[in-house]
Coordinates of C-alpha atoms and ligand atoms in Angstrom, one line a residue:
X1 CA 73.7 -13.5 32.7
X2 CA 70.0 -14.4 32.5
X3 CA 68.0 -17.1 34.6
X4 CA 67.4 -20.7 33.5
X5 CA 63.8 -20.0 33.0
X6 CA 64.4 -17.5 30.1
X7 CA 66.9 -19.7 28.4
X8 CA 64.3 -21.2 26.1
X9 CA 62.3 -17.8 25.5
X10 CA 61.8 -17.2 21.8
X11 CA 59.9 -14.4 20.1
X12 CA 56.8 -15.9 18.5
X13 CA 57.0 -15.4 14.8
X14 CA 53.3 -15.2 14.7
X15 CA 53.3 -12.3 17.3
X16 CA 55.9 -10.6 15.3
X17 CA 53.7 -10.8 12.2
X18 CA 50.5 -9.8 13.9
X19 CA 52.5 -6.8 15.2
X20 CA 51.7 -5.3 11.8
X21 CA 48.0 -5.5 12.1
X22 CA 47.4 -2.0 13.3
X23 CA 48.2 -0.5 10.0
X24 CA 45.5 1.5 8.3
X25 CA 43.3 -0.5 6.0
X26 CA 44.0 -3.8 7.6
X27 CA 41.1 -6.1 8.4
X28 CA 42.0 -8.0 11.5
X29 CA 40.3 -11.4 12.3
X30 CA 43.3 -12.1 14.6
X31 CA 42.9 -10.9 18.1
X32 CA 40.0 -11.6 20.5
X33 CA 39.2 -7.9 20.4
X34 CA 35.7 -6.4 21.4
X35 CA 34.1 -4.2 18.8
X36 CA 35.3 -0.7 19.4
X37 CA 31.5 0.5 19.4
X38 CA 30.8 -1.5 22.3
X39 CA 33.5 0.0 24.6
X40 CA 32.1 2.3 27.6
X41 CA 32.6 5.9 28.1
X42 CA 32.9 6.0 31.8
X43 CA 32.9 9.4 33.7
X44 CA 34.8 8.9 36.9
X45 CA 34.1 11.0 39.9
X46 CA 37.6 10.7 41.5
X47 CA 38.2 10.7 45.3
X48 CA 42.0 11.1 45.7
X49 CA 42.0 8.1 47.9
X50 CA 41.3 5.9 45.0
X51 CA 44.6 6.6 43.9
X52 CA 46.2 5.4 47.0
X53 CA 47.8 1.8 47.6
X54 CA 45.1 -0.7 48.1
X55 CA 44.7 -4.2 49.3
X56 CA 46.4 -7.1 47.2
X57 CA 43.1 -8.9 47.2
X58 CA 41.4 -6.0 45.6
X59 CA 38.6 -3.4 46.6
X60 CA 36.4 -5.0 49.1
X61 CA 33.3 -3.7 47.4
X62 CA 34.3 -5.1 44.2
X63 CA 35.3 -8.5 45.7
X64 CA 31.7 -8.6 47.2
X65 CA 30.0 -8.1 44.0
X66 CA 32.0 -10.6 42.2
X67 CA 31.4 -13.1 45.0
X68 CA 27.8 -12.5 44.7
X69 CA 27.7 -13.3 41.0
X70 CA 29.7 -16.3 41.6
X71 CA 27.5 -17.6 44.3
X72 CA 24.8 -17.0 41.9
X73 CA 26.3 -19.6 39.5
X74 CA 26.6 -22.1 42.4
X75 CA 30.4 -21.6 43.0
X76 CA 31.6 -21.7 46.7
X77 CA 33.2 -18.3 46.6
X78 CA 32.7 -16.1 49.6
X79 CA 34.3 -12.6 49.3
X80 CA 37.3 -13.5 51.3
X81 CA 38.1 -16.1 48.6
X82 CA 37.9 -13.6 45.7
X83 CA 41.0 -12.1 44.2
X84 CA 40.9 -9.1 41.8
X85 CA 43.4 -9.7 39.0
X86 CA 45.1 -7.6 36.5
X87 CA 43.4 -9.3 33.7
X88 CA 42.7 -13.0 33.8
X89 CA 45.9 -13.6 32.0
X90 CA 47.5 -12.9 35.4
X91 CA 45.5 -15.7 36.9
X92 CA 47.1 -18.0 34.5
X93 CA 50.6 -16.8 35.5
X94 CA 49.8 -17.2 39.2
X95 CA 48.5 -20.6 38.7
X96 CA 51.4 -21.7 36.7
X97 CA 53.9 -20.5 39.3
X98 CA 51.9 -22.3 42.1
X99 CA 51.8 -25.6 40.2
X100 CA 54.3 -26.0 37.6
X101 CA 58.0 -27.0 37.8
X102 CA 59.9 -28.3 34.7
X103 CA 58.1 -31.6 33.7
X104 CA 55.0 -31.1 35.7
X105 CA 52.1 -32.6 33.6
X106 CA 49.4 -30.1 32.9
X107 CA 46.1 -31.5 31.2
X108 CA 44.7 -29.3 28.5
X109 CA 42.1 -29.4 25.7
X110 CA 43.8 -29.7 22.4
X111 CA 43.6 -27.2 20.9
X112 CA 43.4 -24.6 23.6
X113 CA 44.2 -20.8 24.4
X114 CA 47.6 -20.0 23.0
X115 CA 48.6 -17.6 25.7
X116 CA 48.0 -20.3 28.5
X117 CA 50.0 -22.7 26.6
X118 CA 52.9 -20.1 26.5
X119 CA 52.7 -19.4 30.2
X120 CA 52.6 -23.1 31.2
X121 CA 55.4 -23.7 28.7
X122 CA 57.5 -21.0 30.2
X123 CA 57.3 -22.9 33.6
X124 CA 58.4 -26.2 31.9
X125 CA 54.8 -27.8 31.6
X126 CA 54.5 -31.3 30.1
X127 CA 51.3 -31.0 28.5
X128 CA 48.9 -34.2 28.4
X129 CA 45.4 -34.2 26.2
X130 CA 42.5 -33.8 28.6
X131 CA 39.8 -36.7 28.2
X132 CA 36.8 -35.2 29.5
X133 CA 35.5 -38.5 30.8
X134 CA 38.5 -39.9 32.4
X135 CA 40.7 -38.7 35.6
X136 CA 43.3 -36.3 34.0
X137 CA 46.7 -37.8 34.2
X138 CA 48.1 -34.6 35.7
X139 CA 48.1 -32.7 38.9
X140 CA 46.6 -29.7 37.2
X141 CA 43.9 -29.5 34.5
X142 CA 43.3 -26.2 32.6
X143 CA 39.9 -26.0 30.8
X144 CA 37.9 -23.3 29.0
X145 CA 34.6 -25.3 28.9
X146 CA 32.3 -22.4 27.8
X147 CA 32.7 -21.1 24.3
X148 CA 36.5 -22.3 24.2
X149 CA 39.3 -20.3 22.7
X150 CA 39.9 -21.1 19.8
X151 CA 37.1 -23.6 18.8
X152 CA 34.2 -21.8 20.4
X153 CA 33.1 -25.1 21.8
X154 CA 30.7 -25.5 24.7
X155 CA 31.2 -28.5 26.9
X156 CA 28.2 -30.9 27.6
X157 CA 26.4 -31.3 30.9
X158 CA 27.8 -34.8 30.9
X159 CA 31.3 -33.7 30.3
X160 CA 31.1 -31.1 32.9
X161 CA 29.9 -33.5 35.5
X162 CA 32.3 -36.1 34.7
X163 CA 35.4 -33.8 34.9
X164 CA 34.1 -32.4 38.3
X165 CA 33.8 -35.8 39.5
X166 CA 37.2 -36.9 38.0
X167 CA 39.0 -33.9 39.6
X168 CA 37.4 -34.5 43.0
X169 CA 37.9 -38.2 43.2
X170 CA 41.5 -38.2 41.6
X171 CA 42.9 -35.4 43.7
X172 CA 43.5 -33.3 40.3
X173 CA 43.2 -29.5 40.7
X174 CA 40.7 -28.0 38.2
X175 CA 41.5 -24.6 36.7
X176 CA 38.6 -23.2 35.0
X177 CA 39.1 -20.2 32.8
X178 CA 35.8 -18.6 31.8
X179 CA 36.1 -15.3 30.2
X180 CA 33.3 -15.7 27.6
X181 CA 30.3 -17.0 29.5
X182 CA 28.3 -13.7 29.2
X183 CA 28.7 -13.8 25.4
X184 CA 26.1 -16.5 24.8
X185 CA 23.9 -16.6 21.5
X186 CA 22.7 -20.2 21.6
X187 CA 21.8 -22.9 24.0
X188 CA 24.5 -24.2 26.1
X189 CA 24.7 -25.4 29.7
X190 CA 27.1 -23.0 31.1
X191 CA 27.1 -23.9 34.6
X192 CA 30.7 -23.9 35.8
X193 CA 32.5 -27.0 36.5
X194 CA 33.8 -25.4 39.6
X195 CA 30.1 -25.2 40.8
X196 CA 29.8 -28.9 40.4
X197 CA 32.9 -29.8 42.4
X198 CA 32.2 -31.4 45.9
X199 CA 35.3 -30.6 47.7
X200 CA 38.6 -30.9 46.1
X201 CA 40.9 -28.2 44.8
X202 CA 40.0 -25.6 42.2
X203 CA 40.4 -22.2 40.8
X204 CA 37.8 -20.5 38.6
X205 CA 38.5 -17.3 36.9
X206 CA 36.7 -14.6 34.7
X207 CA 37.4 -11.3 33.1
X208 CA 36.1 -7.9 32.6
X209 CA 37.9 -7.7 29.2
X210 CA 35.2 -9.1 27.0
X211 CA 32.0 -7.6 28.6
X212 CA 33.5 -4.2 29.5
X213 CA 37.0 -2.9 28.5
X214 CA 40.1 -4.9 28.0
X215 CA 42.3 -1.8 28.4
X216 CA 41.4 -1.6 32.0
X217 CA 43.1 -4.9 32.5
X218 CA 40.8 -6.4 35.1
X219 CA 39.6 -10.0 35.8
X220 CA 39.0 -12.0 39.1
X221 CA 39.5 -15.5 40.4
X222 CA 38.0 -17.6 43.2
X223 CA 39.8 -20.7 44.5
X224 CA 39.3 -23.4 47.1
X225 CA 40.7 -22.8 50.8
X226 CA 43.9 -24.9 50.3
X227 CA 44.9 -22.6 47.1
X228 CA 43.7 -19.0 47.7
X229 CA 46.3 -17.8 50.4
X230 CA 49.1 -18.9 48.2
X231 CA 47.6 -17.2 45.1
X232 CA 47.5 -13.9 47.2
X233 CA 51.1 -14.1 48.2
X234 CA 52.2 -14.9 44.5
X235 CA 50.0 -11.8 43.4
X236 CA 51.6 -9.6 45.9
X237 CA 55.0 -10.5 44.6
X238 CA 53.9 -9.5 41.1
X239 CA 52.2 -6.2 41.3
X240 CA 51.1 -5.6 44.8
X241 CA 47.5 -5.1 43.6
X242 CA 45.4 -4.4 40.6
X243 CA 44.9 -0.9 39.4
X244 CA 42.6 1.1 41.9
X245 CA 41.2 3.3 39.2
X246 CA 40.3 0.2 36.9
X247 CA 38.7 -1.3 39.9
X248 CA 36.7 1.9 40.6
X249 CA 35.6 2.1 37.1
X250 CA 34.3 -1.5 36.9
X251 CA 32.7 -1.2 40.2
X252 CA 30.8 1.7 39.2
X253 CA 29.6 0.1 36.1
X254 CA 28.6 -3.2 37.5
X255 CA 26.7 -1.7 40.3
X256 CA 24.9 1.1 38.4
X257 CA 21.9 -0.9 37.5
X258 CA 22.5 -0.9 33.8
X259 CA 25.0 -3.8 34.0
X260 CA 22.2 -6.6 33.1
X261 CA 21.1 -4.5 30.3
X262 CA 24.6 -4.1 28.9
X263 CA 25.2 -7.8 28.9
X264 CA 21.9 -8.5 27.1
X265 CA 22.7 -5.7 24.5
X266 CA 26.3 -7.1 24.1
X267 CA 25.1 -10.6 23.3
X268 CA 22.4 -9.5 21.0
X269 CA 25.1 -7.2 19.1
X270 CA 27.6 -10.1 18.8
X271 CA 24.9 -12.5 17.9
X272 CA 24.2 -10.2 14.8
X273 CA 27.9 -10.1 14.0
X274 CA 28.2 -13.9 14.4
X275 CA 25.3 -14.3 11.8
X276 CA 26.8 -11.8 9.5
X277 CA 30.1 -13.6 9.6
X278 CA 28.5 -16.9 9.1
X279 CA 26.7 -15.7 5.9
X280 CA 29.9 -14.2 4.5
X281 CA 31.8 -17.5 5.3
X282 CA 29.2 -19.4 3.3
X283 CA 29.6 -17.0 0.3
X284 CA 33.4 -17.4 0.4
X285 CA 34.4 -20.6 2.1
X286 CA 31.8 -23.2 1.1
X287 CA 33.6 -25.9 -0.8
X288 CA 36.9 -24.9 1.0
X289 CA 36.1 -25.4 4.8
X290 CA 33.9 -26.6 7.4
X291 CA 32.7 -24.9 10.5
X292 CA 29.9 -24.5 13.2
X293 CA 28.7 -21.2 14.1
X294 CA 29.7 -20.8 17.7
X295 CA 26.9 -20.6 20.4
X296 CA 29.1 -17.9 22.2
X297 CA 32.3 -16.3 22.4
X298 CA 34.1 -14.4 19.8
X299 CA 35.6 -16.9 17.4
X300 CA 34.8 -19.1 14.3
X301 CA 37.0 -22.2 14.0
X302 CA 37.6 -23.3 10.4
X303 CA 38.8 -26.6 9.2
X304 CA 40.1 -26.4 5.6
X305 CA 39.5 -29.4 3.3
X306 CA 43.2 -29.5 2.6
X307 CA 45.9 -29.9 5.2
X308 CA 47.5 -26.6 4.4
X309 CA 49.8 -25.3 7.2
X310 CA 48.0 -21.9 7.6
X311 CA 51.1 -20.4 9.2
X312 CA 52.6 -20.3 5.7
X313 CA 49.5 -18.3 4.4
X314 CA 49.8 -15.5 7.0
X315 CA 52.6 -13.4 5.6
X316 CA 50.9 -13.2 2.2
X317 CA 47.5 -12.5 3.8
X318 CA 49.1 -9.6 5.8
X319 CA 50.5 -8.3 2.5
X320 CA 46.8 -8.2 1.3
X321 CA 45.7 -6.3 4.4
X322 CA 43.9 -9.4 6.1
X323 CA 45.1 -11.0 9.5
X324 CA 43.9 -14.0 11.1
X325 CA 45.3 -16.7 13.6
X326 CA 46.7 -19.8 12.2
X327 CA 45.0 -22.7 14.2
X328 CA 48.4 -24.7 14.3
X329 CA 49.5 -22.4 17.1
X330 CA 46.7 -23.6 19.5
X331 CA 48.0 -27.0 19.8
X332 CA 50.1 -28.2 22.7
X333 CA 51.9 -30.7 20.6
X334 CA 51.9 -31.8 17.0
X335 CA 49.3 -29.5 15.3
X336 CA 46.2 -30.5 13.1
X337 CA 47.0 -28.8 9.9
X338 CA 44.5 -26.7 7.9
X339 CA 42.8 -24.9 10.8
X340 CA 42.2 -21.1 11.3
X341 CA 40.8 -19.0 14.1
X342 CA 38.7 -16.1 12.9
X343 CA 37.6 -13.5 15.4
X344 CA 34.1 -12.1 14.2
X345 CA 33.6 -9.3 16.9
X346 CA 35.8 -6.5 15.7
X347 CA 35.4 -6.1 11.9
X348 CA 32.1 -4.6 10.7
X349 CA 30.1 -6.2 7.9
X350 CA 32.0 -4.6 4.9
X351 CA 35.5 -5.2 6.4
X352 CA 34.2 -8.9 7.0
X353 CA 33.1 -9.4 3.4
X354 CA 36.4 -7.9 2.2
X355 CA 38.5 -9.9 4.5
X356 CA 37.0 -13.3 3.9
X357 CA 36.9 -12.8 0.1
X358 CA 40.8 -12.0 0.1
X359 CA 41.5 -15.1 2.4
X360 CA 39.4 -17.3 0.0
X361 CA 41.1 -16.0 -3.0
X362 CA 44.5 -16.6 -1.4
X363 CA 43.6 -20.3 -0.6
X364 CA 42.3 -20.9 -4.1
X365 CA 45.5 -19.6 -5.7
X366 CA 47.4 -21.9 -3.3
Ligands
LIG1 C1 40.7 -18.2 27.5 C2 41.2 -16.9 27.7 N1 41.7 -16.6 28.9 C3 42.2 -15.5 29.3 C4 42.4 -14.5 28.5 C5 43.0 -13.2 28.9 O1 42.1 -12.3 29.0 P1 42.4 -11.0 30.1 O2 43.7 -10.9 30.5 O3 42.0 -9.8 29.0 O4 41.3 -10.9 31.0 C6 41.8 -14.6 27.1 C7 41.9 -13.6 26.3 O5 41.6 -13.5 25.2 C8 41.2 -15.8 26.8 O6 40.7 -16.1 25.6

């Protein structure tokens, strides 16, 4: 009755457990949620034409602003090669459709963003480990070089240069996913790898979810000439175009003159949350785990001193009203045991203290 593609589709046990995190009193370190206090209160002056169908590529005015920003980063992205997405998750889906057949090798960091792994897996990807200094052994390489999800790591200048060169010289398509670049709290060379490519095939994407409002479901991509028209055709087949209302709200916000101030305030707010979280981690996890405070993004990556499969801890943690993401889920192949991804942006100081104490108690009892 169903297609071959969905034969291997299984509900993720983790997602099912995390479905419980909305209940009252729960401290969630699980999702990559912006702090509710940072979400905007947009007032929309709506012309009814905004509610009409629009172009698949996106609102021309929004594409122009995105293009200007990307060019400022050194990326060869004229407005004609900017595509507005219904969330950057959609970009992953479009790229997977463009490149991945059953058995197609895709080079990824290990660990990497769980929902990208799921999308590539759905299309039958065969994952290979990315080696930053060597030509990827795959036609497509997916990277989150700036404040990676889940590790928070920022790739070095040398790694960025080497990967750009390896992709160009080796005929490998670079797919750079960059939703966290604006949330920077420490020194890191954030110049995109796509800006370092001299020719070759590439896709660079970003998101308005972490800097503005995830519920608007809006992101964008730019791509090299050889890929862009195909990505637009794939998008047409998915949703015709992204929400005109969301595009209007975002366009108003980023052209209002207050946008640069918003980004600065946001980074300062999250830097404080990161530091609060780090201090609480030291109180409760010194002697149990190691970590480095991330220079950006929304996550701490913990390595426990013991190889506990943290997936087995999650149900009891949820019973005690704390949610986290087991690190094992982010590995393409055999996972490294004893890792946790903890989101620090959503919970306030009291909830953070309570949640980390509960998690540390749980670990000690195990
Ligand atoms: C690395 C990465 N890519 C893409 C996304 C998807 O973001 P959105 O679809 O909200 O733009 C996320 C969300 O957490 C992410 O961490």
